[in-house]
Amino acid sequence: MLIEDLYINPKFNQICKHFGKENSEDLKNDVVLVLLDMKSDISKINNIVEYACCMARNYAINKRSKFSKQYLIKNDE
């Protein structure tokens, strides 16, 4: 599977919608950009969908992540 195929993957989209809420597209884009930056390390990942789903979850729940600081924490205040 190509990283770009994550955009149409139902499981990845569902996870992004659940954790990203109204910012799900931004969460999806952030995760895909990070994966694209990994280039050589990406071949070591067995299941890219599971890895991307875990990344999306971690980005959304980690209060120190760029995504949380930019989208979720501002909305909670």
mmCIF file of C-alpha atoms in Angstrom:
data_model
loop_
_atom_site.group_PDB
_atom_site.id
_atom_site.type_symbol
_atom_site.label_atom_id
_atom_site.label_comp_id
_atom_site.label_asym_id
_atom_site.label_seq_id
_atom_site.Cartn_x
_atom_site.Cartn_y
_atom_site.Cartn_z
ATOM 1 C CA MET A 1 0.000 0.000 0.000
ATOM 2 C CA LEU A 2 1.173 3.476 -0.814
ATOM 3 C CA ILE A 3 1.055 6.172 1.827
ATOM 4 C CA GLU A 4 -1.186 8.237 -0.417
ATOM 5 C CA ASP A 5 -3.748 5.405 -0.345
ATOM 6 C CA LEU A 6 -4.427 6.232 3.299
ATOM 7 C CA TYR A 7 -6.649 9.089 2.130
ATOM 8 C CA ILE A 8 -9.210 6.567 0.886
ATOM 9 C CA ASN A 9 -8.718 3.899 3.551
ATOM 10 C CA PRO A 10 -11.973 3.522 5.552
ATOM 11 C CA LYS A 11 -10.301 2.518 8.812
ATOM 12 C CA PHE A 12 -7.827 5.416 8.754
ATOM 13 C CA ASN A 13 -10.599 7.863 7.858
ATOM 14 C CA GLN A 14 -12.778 6.577 10.692
ATOM 15 C CA ILE A 15 -9.966 6.957 13.237
ATOM 16 C CA CYS A 16 -9.218 10.489 12.034
ATOM 17 C CA LYS A 17 -12.893 11.457 12.256
ATOM 18 C CA HIS A 18 -13.190 9.990 15.743
ATOM 19 C CA PHE A 19 -10.115 11.632 17.217
ATOM 20 C CA GLY A 20 -9.840 14.730 15.031
ATOM 21 C CA LYS A 21 -13.531 15.598 15.223
ATOM 22 C CA GLU A 22 -14.221 18.597 12.958
ATOM 23 C CA ASN A 23 -10.472 18.783 12.250
ATOM 24 C CA SER A 24 -10.249 15.247 10.899
ATOM 25 C CA GLU A 25 -8.900 16.351 7.513
ATOM 26 C CA ASP A 26 -6.112 18.288 9.223
ATOM 27 C CA LEU A 27 -5.242 15.284 11.379
ATOM 28 C CA LYS A 28 -5.205 13.053 8.306
ATOM 29 C CA ASN A 29 -2.941 15.485 6.451
ATOM 30 C CA ASP A 30 -0.545 15.809 9.398
ATOM 31 C CA VAL A 31 -0.137 12.036 9.710
ATOM 32 C CA VAL A 32 0.381 11.539 5.975
ATOM 33 C CA LEU A 33 2.961 14.342 5.859
ATOM 34 C CA VAL A 34 4.929 12.777 8.700
ATOM 35 C CA LEU A 35 4.842 9.398 6.985
ATOM 36 C CA LEU A 36 6.033 10.933 3.721
ATOM 37 C CA ASP A 37 8.931 12.554 5.583
ATOM 38 C CA MET A 38 9.991 9.166 6.957
ATOM 39 C CA LYS A 39 10.975 7.969 3.432
ATOM 40 C CA SER A 40 13.579 5.261 4.071
ATOM 41 C CA ASP A 41 12.128 4.128 7.400
ATOM 42 C CA ILE A 42 8.689 3.548 5.902
ATOM 43 C CA SER A 43 9.804 0.260 4.328
ATOM 44 C CA LYS A 44 10.362 -1.173 7.817
ATOM 45 C CA ILE A 45 6.673 -0.782 8.733
ATOM 46 C CA ASN A 46 4.680 -3.966 8.194
ATOM 47 C CA ASN A 47 1.161 -2.538 8.315
ATOM 48 C CA ILE A 48 1.019 1.100 7.240
ATOM 49 C CA VAL A 49 -2.702 1.452 8.028
ATOM 50 C CA GLU A 50 -2.316 0.304 11.634
ATOM 51 C CA TYR A 51 0.746 2.489 12.066
ATOM 52 C CA ALA A 52 -1.061 5.525 10.656
ATOM 53 C CA CYS A 53 -4.094 4.890 12.875
ATOM 54 C CA CYS A 54 -1.882 4.738 15.959
ATOM 55 C CA MET A 55 -0.155 7.935 14.891
ATOM 56 C CA ALA A 56 -3.488 9.727 14.414
ATOM 57 C CA ARG A 57 -4.686 8.605 17.831
ATOM 58 C CA ASN A 58 -1.460 9.665 19.511
ATOM 59 C CA TYR A 59 -1.409 13.038 17.762
ATOM 60 C CA ALA A 60 -4.955 13.740 18.896
ATOM 61 C CA ILE A 61 -4.664 12.655 22.541
ATOM 62 C CA ASN A 62 -1.137 13.859 23.286
ATOM 63 C CA LYS A 63 -1.563 17.357 24.718
ATOM 64 C CA ARG A 64 1.979 18.243 23.606
ATOM 65 C CA SER A 65 1.564 17.303 19.965
ATOM 66 C CA LYS A 66 1.474 20.006 17.318
ATOM 67 C CA PHE A 67 -1.998 18.905 16.256
ATOM 68 C CA SER A 68 -3.456 19.085 19.773
ATOM 69 C CA LYS A 69 -1.912 22.459 20.441
ATOM 70 C CA GLN A 70 -3.132 23.873 17.159
ATOM 71 C CA TYR A 71 -6.668 22.473 17.053
ATOM 72 C CA LEU A 72 -7.954 20.634 20.086
ATOM 73 C CA ILE A 73 -6.620 22.608 23.030
ATOM 74 C CA LYS A 74 -7.754 25.953 21.554
ATOM 75 C CA ASN A 75 -11.261 24.560 21.110
ATOM 76 C CA ASP A 76 -11.427 23.247 24.690
ATOM 77 C CA GLU A 77 -10.645 26.594 26.278
#
